[in-house]
Amino acid sequence: MAYRLIRNSRWERLALSAGGLSGRRRGASKKEASMAFGQWLASSGIPQRQLYHVLPGVAESFRRGYARGSRQSIPAPLLPPLKGRASVIVFACNEAGSIPMVLRELKRLPFHEIIVVENGSHDHTYSAARAFEGVTVIHIPERLGHDVARALGAKMSTGDIVLFMDGDMPVPAEKLSSYLLAADRGVDVALNDIMPLLPEFSRQDEVTRCKTFLNRMLGRDDLMANSLTAIPHAMTRQALESIGYANLSVPPRAQTLAIRQGLRIEAVQTVDVLSVNRRRKTNRGKDNPVAKLIIGDHIEALGETMKDLGGRLQWGQVSRAELSLRRNSL
């Protein structure tokens, strides 16, 4: 899968040139290219707030430049060497048609382990996943749901970084690289930045507003509607153990705990999971079961936090006029 570059991107142009120079000077292997890219990235001057968003483009540009300079084929994607081991958890239920595409993209990345938690399927999801060498499949006859499968998979994994994926949404390996690199470089919780995909606040649905409200009430206005309810996302082992594996089964609760514990949480890359989300009876229409479940999870997370911190949380004792101003600024 060829990654589409951004026309006239300054960072991509610089990466292409740097890759060409490195390719002429260094060995013609992916390992050498990866090391060279990591060294260039460290001195590139790309602002930290942009780094993970622009990573797919600059990595592909550097790879193309390196291949030209070395006159050798360098497989994509290019990712700087990771300090820790990376695991990926894929939750799947009746995904026989899509799980091969998901796993093909994951196999392009240097994962220490790929774990598929296949639960409640009535099709050939199990055999489709088992067909891939090196993939561990946890088969559970009963349907657990994505969130419980997430918690189980995380508990079973052994990597220093854990990426979470859905079995029905193939994501280009180039974009997944951003989550791995962010977690490897100290981001405890690397979220999918869905904000560029959303309409203005007045046209957002209730679920999106619940996500924004929870973040704002916990003092993380900067996260807006970005949440652990959206895949893909990655977490460090330290974050998983700090939050507690069982709490992953309720994503808003896990996010609340991560914020309250002062973990480093950033939205690092945008993957469109909204337009490609498979439409089912349970996630269609107003007040559908999935929406009700997510809203209920947010209410639960807020209620538990209010028991500890009080009804106003981080808003403190302010006047009704100030509360109105803050509410209207959402």
mmCIF file of C-alpha atoms in Angstrom:
data_model
loop_
_atom_site.group_PDB
_atom_site.id
_atom_site.type_symbol
_atom_site.label_atom_id
_atom_site.label_comp_id
_atom_site.label_asym_id
_atom_site.label_seq_id
_atom_site.Cartn_x
_atom_site.Cartn_y
_atom_site.Cartn_z
ATOM 1 C CA MET A 1 0.000 0.000 0.000
ATOM 2 C CA ALA A 2 1.636 3.255 -1.131
ATOM 3 C CA TYR A 3 1.301 6.162 1.282
ATOM 4 C CA ARG A 4 0.044 9.366 -0.340
ATOM 5 C CA LEU A 5 2.344 12.311 0.332
ATOM 6 C CA ILE A 6 1.217 15.886 0.955
ATOM 7 C CA ARG A 7 2.036 18.177 -1.943
ATOM 8 C CA ASN A 8 4.463 20.985 -1.073
ATOM 9 C CA SER A 9 5.017 19.796 2.504
ATOM 10 C CA ARG A 10 8.213 21.375 3.796
ATOM 11 C CA TRP A 11 9.034 18.501 6.131
ATOM 12 C CA GLU A 12 8.485 15.909 3.439
ATOM 13 C CA ARG A 13 10.766 17.774 1.023
ATOM 14 C CA LEU A 14 13.486 17.973 3.681
ATOM 15 C CA ALA A 15 13.062 14.279 4.507
ATOM 16 C CA LEU A 16 13.342 13.296 0.824
ATOM 17 C CA SER A 17 16.610 15.208 0.468
ATOM 18 C CA ALA A 18 18.027 13.863 3.743
ATOM 19 C CA GLY A 19 17.052 10.333 2.798
ATOM 20 C CA GLY A 20 18.881 10.625 -0.504
ATOM 21 C CA LEU A 21 22.078 11.785 1.181
ATOM 22 C CA SER A 22 21.873 9.031 3.808
ATOM 23 C CA GLY A 23 21.241 6.379 1.176
ATOM 24 C CA ARG A 24 24.400 7.280 -0.704
ATOM 25 C CA ARG A 25 26.504 7.130 2.474
ATOM 26 C CA ARG A 26 25.097 4.149 4.361
ATOM 27 C CA GLY A 27 24.232 0.503 3.850
ATOM 28 C CA ALA A 28 21.326 -0.490 1.625
ATOM 29 C CA SER A 29 19.161 -2.265 4.198
ATOM 30 C CA LYS A 30 15.939 -1.383 5.983
ATOM 31 C CA LYS A 31 17.728 -1.541 9.338
ATOM 32 C CA GLU A 32 20.309 1.023 8.182
ATOM 33 C CA ALA A 33 17.570 3.209 6.686
ATOM 34 C CA SER A 34 15.571 3.008 9.912
ATOM 35 C CA MET A 35 18.563 4.072 12.003
ATOM 36 C CA ALA A 36 19.374 6.910 9.610
ATOM 37 C CA PHE A 37 15.775 8.102 9.703
ATOM 38 C CA GLY A 38 15.763 8.093 13.495
ATOM 39 C CA GLN A 39 18.932 10.188 13.583
ATOM 40 C CA TRP A 40 17.576 12.656 11.053
ATOM 41 C CA LEU A 41 14.248 12.901 12.890
ATOM 42 C CA ALA A 42 16.039 13.804 16.132
ATOM 43 C CA SER A 43 17.766 16.761 14.481
ATOM 44 C CA SER A 44 15.056 17.731 11.974
ATOM 45 C CA GLY A 45 13.537 20.539 14.030
ATOM 46 C CA ILE A 46 9.983 19.282 13.556
ATOM 47 C CA PRO A 47 7.959 20.816 16.441
ATOM 48 C CA GLN A 48 6.901 18.232 19.020
ATOM 49 C CA ARG A 49 3.232 19.166 18.611
ATOM 50 C CA GLN A 50 3.422 18.237 14.912
ATOM 51 C CA LEU A 51 5.829 15.302 14.988
ATOM 52 C CA TYR A 52 3.437 12.366 15.235
ATOM 53 C CA HIS A 53 0.917 13.871 12.817
ATOM 54 C CA VAL A 54 3.515 14.415 10.087
ATOM 55 C CA LEU A 55 5.438 11.200 10.780
ATOM 56 C CA PRO A 56 3.819 9.030 8.052
ATOM 57 C CA GLY A 57 4.629 11.549 5.343
ATOM 58 C CA VAL A 58 8.196 12.322 6.376
ATOM 59 C CA ALA A 59 8.931 8.617 6.915
ATOM 60 C CA GLU A 60 7.741 7.755 3.411
ATOM 61 C CA SER A 61 9.665 10.675 1.896
ATOM 62 C CA PHE A 62 12.858 9.669 3.703
ATOM 63 C CA ARG A 63 12.369 6.048 2.585
ATOM 64 C CA ARG A 64 11.948 7.042 -1.060
ATOM 65 C CA GLY A 65 14.998 9.291 -0.896
ATOM 66 C CA TYR A 66 17.052 6.586 0.792
ATOM 67 C CA ALA A 67 16.025 4.012 -1.823
ATOM 68 C CA ARG A 68 17.097 6.330 -4.634
ATOM 69 C CA GLY A 69 20.372 7.190 -2.941
ATOM 70 C CA SER A 70 21.277 3.574 -2.182
ATOM 71 C CA ARG A 71 19.803 2.279 -5.458
ATOM 72 C CA GLN A 72 18.153 -0.479 -3.471
ATOM 73 C CA SER A 73 14.556 -1.270 -2.580
ATOM 74 C CA ILE A 74 13.660 -0.302 0.999
ATOM 75 C CA PRO A 75 10.309 -1.779 2.119
ATOM 76 C CA ALA A 76 7.709 0.558 3.612
ATOM 77 C CA PRO A 77 6.902 1.722 6.184
ATOM 78 C CA LEU A 78 10.032 3.211 7.682
ATOM 79 C CA LEU A 79 10.016 3.538 11.465
ATOM 80 C CA PRO A 80 12.841 4.682 13.757
ATOM 81 C CA PRO A 81 14.157 1.872 15.989
ATOM 82 C CA LEU A 82 11.915 1.423 19.038
ATOM 83 C CA LYS A 83 13.480 1.198 22.484
ATOM 84 C CA GLY A 84 10.762 -1.129 23.747
ATOM 85 C CA ARG A 85 8.836 -4.124 22.417
ATOM 86 C CA ALA A 86 5.464 -3.476 20.786
ATOM 87 C CA SER A 87 2.351 -5.655 21.033
ATOM 88 C CA VAL A 88 -0.953 -5.201 19.244
ATOM 89 C CA ILE A 89 -4.378 -6.394 20.378
ATOM 90 C CA VAL A 90 -7.070 -6.913 17.738
ATOM 91 C CA PHE A 91 -10.610 -7.525 18.966
ATOM 92 C CA ALA A 92 -12.764 -9.383 16.453
ATOM 93 C CA CYS A 93 -16.278 -10.773 16.201
ATOM 94 C CA ASN A 94 -17.586 -11.979 12.826
ATOM 95 C CA GLU A 95 -14.784 -10.213 10.936
ATOM 96 C CA ALA A 96 -13.744 -13.002 8.544
ATOM 97 C CA GLY A 97 -13.977 -10.630 5.599
ATOM 98 C CA SER A 98 -11.826 -7.846 7.055
ATOM 99 C CA ILE A 99 -9.422 -9.486 9.516
ATOM 100 C CA PRO A 100 -6.969 -10.563 6.761
ATOM 101 C CA MET A 101 -6.602 -6.942 5.587
ATOM 102 C CA VAL A 102 -6.094 -5.766 9.178
ATOM 103 C CA LEU A 103 -3.424 -8.378 9.844
ATOM 104 C CA ARG A 104 -1.605 -7.756 6.559
ATOM 105 C CA GLU A 105 -1.059 -4.135 7.567
ATOM 106 C CA LEU A 106 0.020 -5.108 11.084
ATOM 107 C CA LYS A 107 2.549 -7.610 9.716
ATOM 108 C CA ARG A 108 4.321 -4.700 8.014
ATOM 109 C CA LEU A 109 5.330 -3.312 11.422
ATOM 110 C CA PRO A 110 7.929 -4.646 13.892
ATOM 111 C CA PHE A 111 5.531 -6.086 16.459
ATOM 112 C CA HIS A 112 6.857 -8.345 19.167
ATOM 113 C CA GLU A 113 3.460 -10.069 19.159
ATOM 114 C CA ILE A 114 0.080 -9.818 17.442
ATOM 115 C CA ILE A 115 -2.858 -11.041 19.533
ATOM 116 C CA VAL A 116 -6.353 -11.462 18.127
ATOM 117 C CA VAL A 117 -9.121 -11.786 20.729
ATOM 118 C CA GLU A 118 -11.809 -13.549 18.707
ATOM 119 C CA ASN A 119 -15.059 -13.811 20.605
ATOM 120 C CA GLY A 120 -18.643 -14.734 19.814
ATOM 121 C CA SER A 121 -18.060 -15.280 16.087
ATOM 122 C CA HIS A 122 -20.397 -17.322 13.911
ATOM 123 C CA ASP A 123 -18.270 -17.092 10.770
ATOM 124 C CA HIS A 124 -14.679 -18.049 9.894
ATOM 125 C CA THR A 125 -12.913 -15.275 11.789
ATOM 126 C CA TYR A 126 -10.900 -17.782 13.824
ATOM 127 C CA SER A 127 -9.531 -19.684 10.830
ATOM 128 C CA ALA A 128 -8.901 -16.443 8.918
ATOM 129 C CA ALA A 129 -6.745 -15.135 11.757
ATOM 130 C CA ARG A 130 -5.014 -18.471 12.346
ATOM 131 C CA ALA A 131 -3.922 -18.483 8.703
ATOM 132 C CA PHE A 132 -1.348 -15.775 9.517
ATOM 133 C CA GLU A 133 1.970 -17.042 10.805
ATOM 134 C CA GLY A 134 3.067 -15.647 14.133
ATOM 135 C CA VAL A 135 -0.415 -14.440 15.159
ATOM 136 C CA THR A 136 -1.764 -15.597 18.526
ATOM 137 C CA VAL A 137 -5.533 -16.103 18.522
ATOM 138 C CA ILE A 138 -7.490 -16.175 21.763
ATOM 139 C CA HIS A 139 -10.784 -17.904 20.984
ATOM 140 C CA ILE A 140 -13.759 -17.370 23.286
ATOM 141 C CA PRO A 141 -17.148 -18.804 22.218
ATOM 142 C CA GLU A 142 -19.152 -16.171 24.105
ATOM 143 C CA ARG A 143 -19.399 -12.604 22.858
ATOM 144 C CA LEU A 144 -17.435 -10.366 25.224
ATOM 145 C CA GLY A 145 -17.716 -7.063 23.370
ATOM 146 C CA HIS A 146 -14.776 -4.939 22.244
ATOM 147 C CA ASP A 147 -14.098 -3.362 25.626
ATOM 148 C CA VAL A 148 -13.847 -6.602 27.606
ATOM 149 C CA ALA A 149 -11.747 -8.103 24.799
ATOM 150 C CA ARG A 150 -9.456 -5.072 25.051
ATOM 151 C CA ALA A 151 -8.899 -5.688 28.766
ATOM 152 C CA LEU A 152 -8.309 -9.409 28.284
ATOM 153 C CA GLY A 153 -5.874 -8.894 25.418
ATOM 154 C CA ALA A 154 -3.912 -6.257 27.317
ATOM 155 C CA LYS A 155 -3.576 -8.588 30.300
ATOM 156 C CA MET A 156 -2.308 -11.384 28.050
ATOM 157 C CA SER A 157 0.211 -9.185 26.184
ATOM 158 C CA THR A 158 3.869 -8.797 27.134
ATOM 159 C CA GLY A 159 5.054 -5.747 25.173
ATOM 160 C CA ASP A 160 6.248 -2.425 26.591
ATOM 161 C CA ILE A 161 3.814 -0.712 24.215
ATOM 162 C CA VAL A 162 0.340 -2.017 23.395
ATOM 163 C CA LEU A 163 -1.608 -0.885 20.335
ATOM 164 C CA PHE A 164 -5.360 -1.558 20.226
ATOM 165 C CA MET A 165 -7.178 -2.275 16.954
ATOM 166 C CA ASP A 166 -10.607 -3.336 15.744
ATOM 167 C CA GLY A 167 -10.814 -6.358 13.459
ATOM 168 C CA ASP A 168 -13.173 -4.656 11.012
ATOM 169 C CA MET A 169 -11.059 -1.549 10.270
ATOM 170 C CA PRO A 170 -7.820 -1.951 8.276
ATOM 171 C CA VAL A 171 -5.511 0.991 8.970
ATOM 172 C CA PRO A 172 -2.379 1.763 6.919
ATOM 173 C CA ALA A 173 0.757 0.697 8.759
ATOM 174 C CA GLU A 174 2.232 4.139 8.056
ATOM 175 C CA LYS A 175 -0.385 5.784 10.264
ATOM 176 C CA LEU A 176 -0.128 3.165 12.980
ATOM 177 C CA SER A 177 3.597 3.988 13.230
ATOM 178 C CA SER A 178 2.698 7.310 14.867
ATOM 179 C CA TYR A 179 1.053 5.569 17.833
ATOM 180 C CA LEU A 180 4.006 3.238 18.351
ATOM 181 C CA LEU A 181 6.609 5.996 18.185
ATOM 182 C CA ALA A 182 4.608 8.290 20.489
ATOM 183 C CA ALA A 183 4.255 5.605 23.165
ATOM 184 C CA ASP A 184 7.901 4.614 22.754
ATOM 185 C CA ARG A 185 8.928 8.231 23.356
ATOM 186 C CA GLY A 186 6.984 8.787 26.549
ATOM 187 C CA VAL A 187 3.328 9.359 25.637
ATOM 188 C CA ASP A 188 1.482 7.152 28.138
ATOM 189 C CA VAL A 189 -1.805 7.195 26.217
ATOM 190 C CA ALA A 190 -1.662 7.928 22.473
ATOM 191 C CA LEU A 191 -5.167 8.682 21.167
ATOM 192 C CA ASN A 192 -6.724 8.858 17.722
ATOM 193 C CA ASP A 193 -7.205 12.566 16.925
ATOM 194 C CA ILE A 194 -10.756 12.478 15.556
ATOM 195 C CA MET A 195 -11.330 16.240 15.808
ATOM 196 C CA PRO A 196 -10.564 16.967 12.109
ATOM 197 C CA LEU A 197 -13.321 14.481 11.227
ATOM 198 C CA LEU A 198 -16.074 16.091 13.320
ATOM 199 C CA PRO A 199 -18.547 18.852 12.469
ATOM 200 C CA GLU A 200 -18.847 22.014 14.540
ATOM 201 C CA PHE A 201 -20.106 21.562 18.107
ATOM 202 C CA SER A 202 -23.713 22.542 17.311
ATOM 203 C CA ARG A 203 -23.966 19.615 14.870
ATOM 204 C CA GLN A 204 -22.214 16.995 16.967
ATOM 205 C CA ASP A 205 -24.107 14.026 18.388
ATOM 206 C CA GLU A 206 -24.672 13.263 22.056
ATOM 207 C CA VAL A 207 -21.838 10.742 22.264
ATOM 208 C CA THR A 208 -19.288 13.257 20.977
ATOM 209 C CA ARG A 209 -20.521 15.905 23.393
ATOM 210 C CA CYS A 210 -20.232 13.448 26.286
ATOM 211 C CA LYS A 211 -16.584 12.843 25.408
ATOM 212 C CA THR A 212 -15.863 16.573 25.284
ATOM 213 C CA PHE A 213 -17.730 17.198 28.531
ATOM 214 C CA LEU A 214 -15.839 14.487 30.410
ATOM 215 C CA ASN A 215 -12.453 15.824 29.285
ATOM 216 C CA ARG A 216 -13.399 19.385 30.130
ATOM 217 C CA MET A 217 -14.721 18.511 33.580
ATOM 218 C CA LEU A 218 -11.397 16.795 34.294
ATOM 219 C CA GLY A 219 -9.371 19.811 33.199
ATOM 220 C CA ARG A 220 -8.263 18.449 29.834
ATOM 221 C CA ASP A 221 -10.032 20.842 27.479
ATOM 222 C CA ASP A 222 -7.189 20.320 25.001
ATOM 223 C CA LEU A 223 -8.288 16.732 24.351
ATOM 224 C CA MET A 224 -11.731 17.945 23.222
ATOM 225 C CA ALA A 225 -13.657 14.826 22.043
ATOM 226 C CA ASN A 226 -10.634 12.564 21.768
ATOM 227 C CA SER A 227 -11.157 9.450 23.811
ATOM 228 C CA LEU A 228 -10.196 5.843 24.503
ATOM 229 C CA THR A 229 -13.538 4.893 22.983
ATOM 230 C CA ALA A 230 -11.986 5.426 19.532
ATOM 231 C CA ILE A 231 -9.419 3.087 18.037
ATOM 232 C CA PRO A 232 -6.619 2.920 17.188
ATOM 233 C CA HIS A 233 -4.854 3.977 20.359
ATOM 234 C CA ALA A 234 -1.714 2.872 22.156
ATOM 235 C CA MET A 235 -0.711 2.721 25.797
ATOM 236 C CA THR A 236 2.520 2.016 27.627
ATOM 237 C CA ARG A 237 2.764 -0.956 29.950
ATOM 238 C CA GLN A 238 3.261 1.446 32.844
ATOM 239 C CA ALA A 239 0.001 3.206 31.979
ATOM 240 C CA LEU A 240 -1.890 -0.081 31.686
ATOM 241 C CA GLU A 241 -0.703 -1.241 35.080
ATOM 242 C CA SER A 242 -1.377 2.157 36.651
ATOM 243 C CA ILE A 243 -4.946 2.303 35.307
ATOM 244 C CA GLY A 244 -5.616 -1.383 35.936
ATOM 245 C CA TYR A 245 -6.465 -3.920 33.235
ATOM 246 C CA ALA A 246 -10.028 -4.431 34.430
ATOM 247 C CA ASN A 247 -10.773 -0.722 34.041
ATOM 248 C CA LEU A 248 -10.039 -0.942 30.308
ATOM 249 C CA SER A 249 -13.438 -2.624 29.945
ATOM 250 C CA VAL A 250 -15.013 0.824 30.513
ATOM 251 C CA PRO A 251 -12.998 3.235 28.307
ATOM 252 C CA PRO A 252 -14.309 6.500 29.846
ATOM 253 C CA ARG A 253 -13.390 5.189 33.306
ATOM 254 C CA ALA A 254 -9.902 4.286 32.043
ATOM 255 C CA GLN A 255 -9.539 7.759 30.536
ATOM 256 C CA THR A 256 -10.688 9.379 33.774
ATOM 257 C CA LEU A 257 -8.132 7.407 35.771
ATOM 258 C CA ALA A 258 -5.374 8.262 33.288
ATOM 259 C CA ILE A 259 -6.146 11.975 33.577
ATOM 260 C CA ARG A 260 -6.443 11.920 37.361
ATOM 261 C CA GLN A 261 -3.141 10.083 37.682
ATOM 262 C CA GLY A 262 -1.402 12.724 35.597
ATOM 263 C CA LEU A 263 -0.423 10.394 32.774
ATOM 264 C CA ARG A 264 0.801 11.961 29.561
ATOM 265 C CA ILE A 265 -2.133 11.785 27.156
ATOM 266 C CA GLU A 266 -1.923 13.111 23.598
ATOM 267 C CA ALA A 267 -3.924 12.844 20.380
ATOM 268 C CA VAL A 268 -1.141 11.840 17.996
ATOM 269 C CA GLN A 269 -2.606 10.908 14.618
ATOM 270 C CA THR A 270 -5.907 11.065 12.737
ATOM 271 C CA VAL A 271 -7.392 7.806 11.475
ATOM 272 C CA ASP A 272 -10.844 8.026 9.931
ATOM 273 C CA VAL A 273 -12.854 5.461 11.855
ATOM 274 C CA LEU A 274 -16.117 7.367 11.464
ATOM 275 C CA SER A 275 -16.868 7.066 7.750
ATOM 276 C CA VAL A 276 -15.553 3.487 7.534
ATOM 277 C CA ASN A 277 -17.227 2.184 10.685
ATOM 278 C CA ARG A 278 -19.346 -0.770 9.636
ATOM 279 C CA ARG A 279 -23.003 0.053 10.048
ATOM 280 C CA ARG A 280 -24.890 -2.437 12.180
ATOM 281 C CA LYS A 281 -28.375 -2.533 13.682
ATOM 282 C CA THR A 282 -26.866 -1.723 17.073
ATOM 283 C CA ASN A 283 -25.082 1.493 15.998
ATOM 284 C CA ARG A 284 -27.632 3.090 13.679
ATOM 285 C CA GLY A 285 -30.236 5.733 14.385
ATOM 286 C CA LYS A 286 -30.924 8.030 17.305
ATOM 287 C CA ASP A 287 -30.632 6.444 20.755
ATOM 288 C CA ASN A 288 -29.147 3.246 19.332
ATOM 289 C CA PRO A 289 -27.800 0.632 21.806
ATOM 290 C CA VAL A 290 -24.127 1.451 21.178
ATOM 291 C CA ALA A 291 -24.705 5.172 21.776
ATOM 292 C CA LYS A 292 -26.644 4.429 24.969
ATOM 293 C CA LEU A 293 -23.836 2.181 26.217
ATOM 294 C CA ILE A 294 -21.144 4.799 25.573
ATOM 295 C CA ILE A 295 -23.189 7.587 27.178
ATOM 296 C CA GLY A 296 -23.873 5.344 30.165
ATOM 297 C CA ASP A 297 -20.144 4.621 30.513
ATOM 298 C CA HIS A 298 -19.428 8.369 30.585
ATOM 299 C CA ILE A 299 -22.091 8.935 33.234
ATOM 300 C CA GLU A 300 -20.582 6.113 35.296
ATOM 301 C CA ALA A 301 -17.089 7.605 34.992
ATOM 302 C CA LEU A 302 -18.299 11.067 35.973
ATOM 303 C CA GLY A 303 -20.334 9.722 38.876
ATOM 304 C CA GLU A 304 -17.381 7.807 40.335
ATOM 305 C CA THR A 305 -15.111 10.833 40.030
ATOM 306 C CA MET A 306 -17.661 13.177 41.610
ATOM 307 C CA LYS A 307 -17.817 10.895 44.653
ATOM 308 C CA ASP A 308 -14.116 11.526 45.179
ATOM 309 C CA LEU A 309 -13.709 15.149 44.069
ATOM 310 C CA GLY A 310 -17.130 16.688 44.610
ATOM 311 C CA GLY A 311 -19.904 17.671 42.252
ATOM 312 C CA ARG A 312 -18.069 20.543 40.557
ATOM 313 C CA LEU A 313 -14.853 18.628 39.919
ATOM 314 C CA GLN A 314 -12.167 21.006 38.630
ATOM 315 C CA TRP A 315 -14.645 23.864 38.061
ATOM 316 C CA GLY A 316 -14.605 24.848 41.730
ATOM 317 C CA GLN A 317 -16.924 27.378 43.332
ATOM 318 C CA VAL A 318 -17.924 29.758 40.548
ATOM 319 C CA SER A 319 -21.019 31.850 39.937
ATOM 320 C CA ARG A 320 -23.933 30.723 37.779
ATOM 321 C CA ALA A 321 -22.959 33.419 35.254
ATOM 322 C CA GLU A 322 -19.441 31.996 34.972
ATOM 323 C CA LEU A 323 -20.813 28.472 34.627
ATOM 324 C CA SER A 324 -23.012 29.665 31.757
ATOM 325 C CA LEU A 325 -20.041 31.270 30.014
ATOM 326 C CA ARG A 326 -17.988 28.125 30.326
ATOM 327 C CA ARG A 327 -20.868 25.941 29.161
ATOM 328 C CA ASN A 328 -21.477 28.116 26.097
ATOM 329 C CA SER A 329 -17.794 28.019 25.152
ATOM 330 C CA LEU A 330 -17.915 24.222 24.667
#
